[in-house]
Amino acid sequence: MLIPRALVTRKVRWALKDKGYNILKSPLPLDNEDPTWYAEKVDDIWKYLDDLAGAPFQEPNVLVIDDALQIIRDEDLRGSVWV
């Protein structure tokens, strides 16, 4: 299902989690004013993150959706998401 470029609000993060997505990835730098995130489903989040650590300078910015729901307020998370 394609969600048109929706802002990464708490409501959208919950909807993505309910659909089984567990990470958001962005190829843009962290200081980008309007990053674009792509929702993905990975079997083992921590293995995925460990695997990324083996390829320095090639890894995308990754946000774990559960973490984003627990610790990030809407006003602190910028950008929009595609799935």
Backbone as a ProteinNet text record, in pm:
[ID]
protein_1_A
[PRIMARY]
MLIPRALVTRKVRWALKDKGYNILKSPLPLDNEDPTWYAEKVDDIWKYLDDLAGAPFQEPNVLVIDDALQIIRDEDLRGSVWV
[TERTIARY]
84.1	0	88.8	56.6	133.1	62.9	133	81.6	144.8	66.3	127.6	214.2	317.5	417.7	357.7	334.5	273.5	381	349.4	441.4	459.7	576.6	608.3	554.7	424.2	360.9	347.1	312.8	290.1	182.5	75.7	-33.9	17.1	99.9	155.5	250.3	331.9	423.3	345.4	234.4	149.9	89	42.6	-17.7	85.7	208	313.7	344.2	353.7	379.6	267	142	27.3	31.1	95	105.6	230.3	306.9	421.5	555.6	555.9	683.4	753.2	886	955.9	1074.9	1113	1218.1	1181.3	1241	1235.6	1378.6	1401.1	1534.5	1530.4	1640.3	1652.8	1795	1807.7	1941.6	1998.2	1916.9	1957.5	2031.8	2117.1	2190.8	2097.2	2142.6	2060.8	2023.9	2105.5	2076.9	1986	1935.2	1843.7	1715.8	1667	1547.7	1418.2	1412.9	1290.9	1327.5	1377.1	1418.4	1299.4	1326.2	1227.1	1263.9	1168.2	1188.1	1114.6	1169.6	1107.8	1085.4	962.2	930.8	968.9	1024.5	1063.3	1032.5	1020.6	1003	1131.2	1193.2	1310.1	1281.7	1334.6	1307.1	1370.4	1495	1568.3	1633.2	1573.3	1620.1	1765.8	1801.5	1936.9	2041.5	2010.1	2102.5	2118	2007.4	2010.6	2102.1	2086.7	2169.9	2316.1	2341.5	2480	2541.4	2463.8	2513.6	2547.4	2467	2494.5	2625	2654.9	2776.1	2902	2891.2	3006.2	3036.2	2952.4	2972.8	2975.6	3085.4	3089.1	3070.5	3005.5	2978	2878.9	2827.2	2729.5	2592.3	2587.4	2460.6	2367.5	2239.2	2141	2114.8	2047	1999.1	1881.7	1883.1	1780.4	1715.9	1584.7	1507.8	1419.5	1432.8	1349.2	1213.9	1107.4	974.2	933	960.7	927.1	996.6	1124.3	1197.8	1135.9	1099.9	1041.2	908.4	834.1	706	726.8	832.9	855.2	925.5	1018.8	1104.2	1105.7	1043.4	1051.2	914.8	912.3	788.8	770.8	646.1	617.7	700.2	712.3	783.5	934.3	985.3	1129	1165.8	1066.7	1092.7	1045.1	1136.6	1103.6	1092.8	1027.2	1024.3	891.9	895.2	776.4	817.2	718.8	747.9	670.6	735.4	675.1	684.2	586	594.5	555.9
-117.5	0	124.2	217.2	340.2	449.7	502.4	618	738.7	828.7	946.6	1017	1068.4	1135	1199.2	1119.5	1166.9	1213.5	1316.4	1359	1245.6	1238.2	1128.4	1159.6	1170	1198	1069.5	1084.4	968.3	877.9	938.1	860.6	778.1	837.2	765.3	655.2	683.1	580	461.4	488	378.8	299.8	369.5	301.8	212.2	260.9	179.9	57.7	77	-35.6	-139.1	-92.6	-183.3	-263.8	-210.5	-281	-370.4	-374.1	-463.2	-399.6	-272	-204	-180.3	-192.5	-173.2	-77.9	-33.3	67.3	171	288	392	417.8	428	455.6	582.3	657.2	777.1	784.5	808.5	823.8	964.6	1054.2	1193.8	1214.5	1316.3	1342.9	1382.9	1360.6	1389.9	1536.7	1624.2	1767	1820.6	1731.6	1773.5	1830.2	1939.2	2005.2	1928.1	1848.7	1774.7	1636.9	1548.3	1417.4	1333.3	1246.9	1150.5	1015.3	951.7	821.8	715	595.4	480.1	373.8	329.5	226.7	89.9	7.1	-128.5	-225.5	-351.3	-460.9	-543	-559.8	-646.8	-752.2	-872.4	-983.1	-961.6	-915.7	-897.4	-759	-665.8	-526.5	-515.7	-581.5	-563.8	-628	-739.8	-799.9	-706.5	-651.1	-556.9	-438.7	-381.9	-268.4	-308.7	-427.1	-476.1	-493	-545.9	-564.3	-430.4	-328.8	-195.8	-139	-169	-115.5	-165.8	-275.5	-330.2	-258.7	-166.2	-93.3	56.7	106.4	247.8	338.3	449.9	553.6	510.1	389	342.3	322.9	320.9	292.8	413.5	387.5	497.1	536.9	646.8	679.8	588	525.8	429	471.1	464	494.8	374.1	318.9	205.7	263.5	215.6	272.8	263.1	149.9	138.5	246.6	270.5	375.4	512	534.9	663.7	686.7	580.3	593.9	622.2	566.6	580.5	710	756.4	865.5	992.2	989.7	1107.3	1173.9	1302.1	1380.1	1421.6	1445.3	1486.6	1607.2	1704.5	1826.5	1806.2	1691.5	1663.3	1575.7	1524.9	1438.2	1506.8	1532.5	1603.4	1503.6	1550	1474.2	1407.2	1325.8	1252.7	1110.6	1025.2	883	827.4	737.9	659.9	513.9	436.8	289.6	225.1
0	0	0	-80.4	-89.1	-10.5	86.5	159.4	93.5	37.9	-23.3	79.1	40	121.9	246.5	347.9	472.4	569.2	647.6	751.7	852	911	1001.5	1141.7	1151.7	1280.4	1360.5	1486.4	1573.1	1513	1460.9	1400.5	1282.2	1198.7	1082.8	1129.8	1231.4	1283.8	1338.1	1409.4	1458.8	1342.5	1240.4	1124.5	1056	1043.5	982.4	1067.8	1198.4	1287.9	1277.3	1273.9	1262.1	1132.9	1029.7	901.2	895.5	1005.5	1013.2	981.7	949.6	924.3	1057.7	1057.3	1183.4	1176.2	1056.2	1046.2	940.2	956	853.9	810.7	679.9	626.2	543.2	550.5	468.8	414.2	284.1	226.5	247.1	301.9	318.5	449.8	456.6	581	694.8	817.5	934.8	948.4	892.8	905.8	794.3	708.6	603	665	611.8	666	640.1	533.7	499.9	445.2	533.5	484.8	438.5	345.5	300.1	359.2	423.2	486.5	406	406.4	341.4	447.5	463.3	562.2	506.9	594	555.9	668.2	629.1	723.7	720.6	836.2	845	951.4	929.8	1022.4	1159	1160.2	1284.8	1281.4	1351.3	1346.9	1389.1	1499	1553.4	1464	1401	1304.3	1183.9	1138.6	1026.4	1058.3	1177.8	1217.4	1230.9	1284.9	1294.6	1156.5	1063	926.5	860.7	888.3	832.8	887.3	1011.5	1074.2	1004.3	931.3	860.2	729.7	689.1	563.2	591.2	650.3	684.6	563.3	587.2	486.9	380.1	388.8	290.2	353	486.7	551.5	544.4	529.5	531.6	676.9	697	831	860.1	974.8	1011	1142.2	1143.5	1262.7	1292.5	1412.2	1453.7	1495.9	1433.8	1456.6	1603.3	1669.7	1812.2	1894.3	1865.5	1936.5	1908.4	1783.1	1744.4	1815.6	1838.9	1909.6	2057.8	2114.4	2258.3	2297	2214.3	2263.1	2177.8	2060.7	1973.4	1962.3	1996.2	1983.2	1836.9	1797.4	1659.5	1617.5	1706.1	1669.3	1655.5	1702.4	1692.9	1573.3	1502.4	1387.7	1261.1	1170.2	1046	930.2	827.4	703.8	676.3	572.7	531.4	495.4	483.5	462.7	344.2	270.7	162.4	200	162	176.5	46.4
[MASK]
+++++++++++++++++++++++++++++++++++++++++++++++++++++++++++++++++++++++++++++++++++

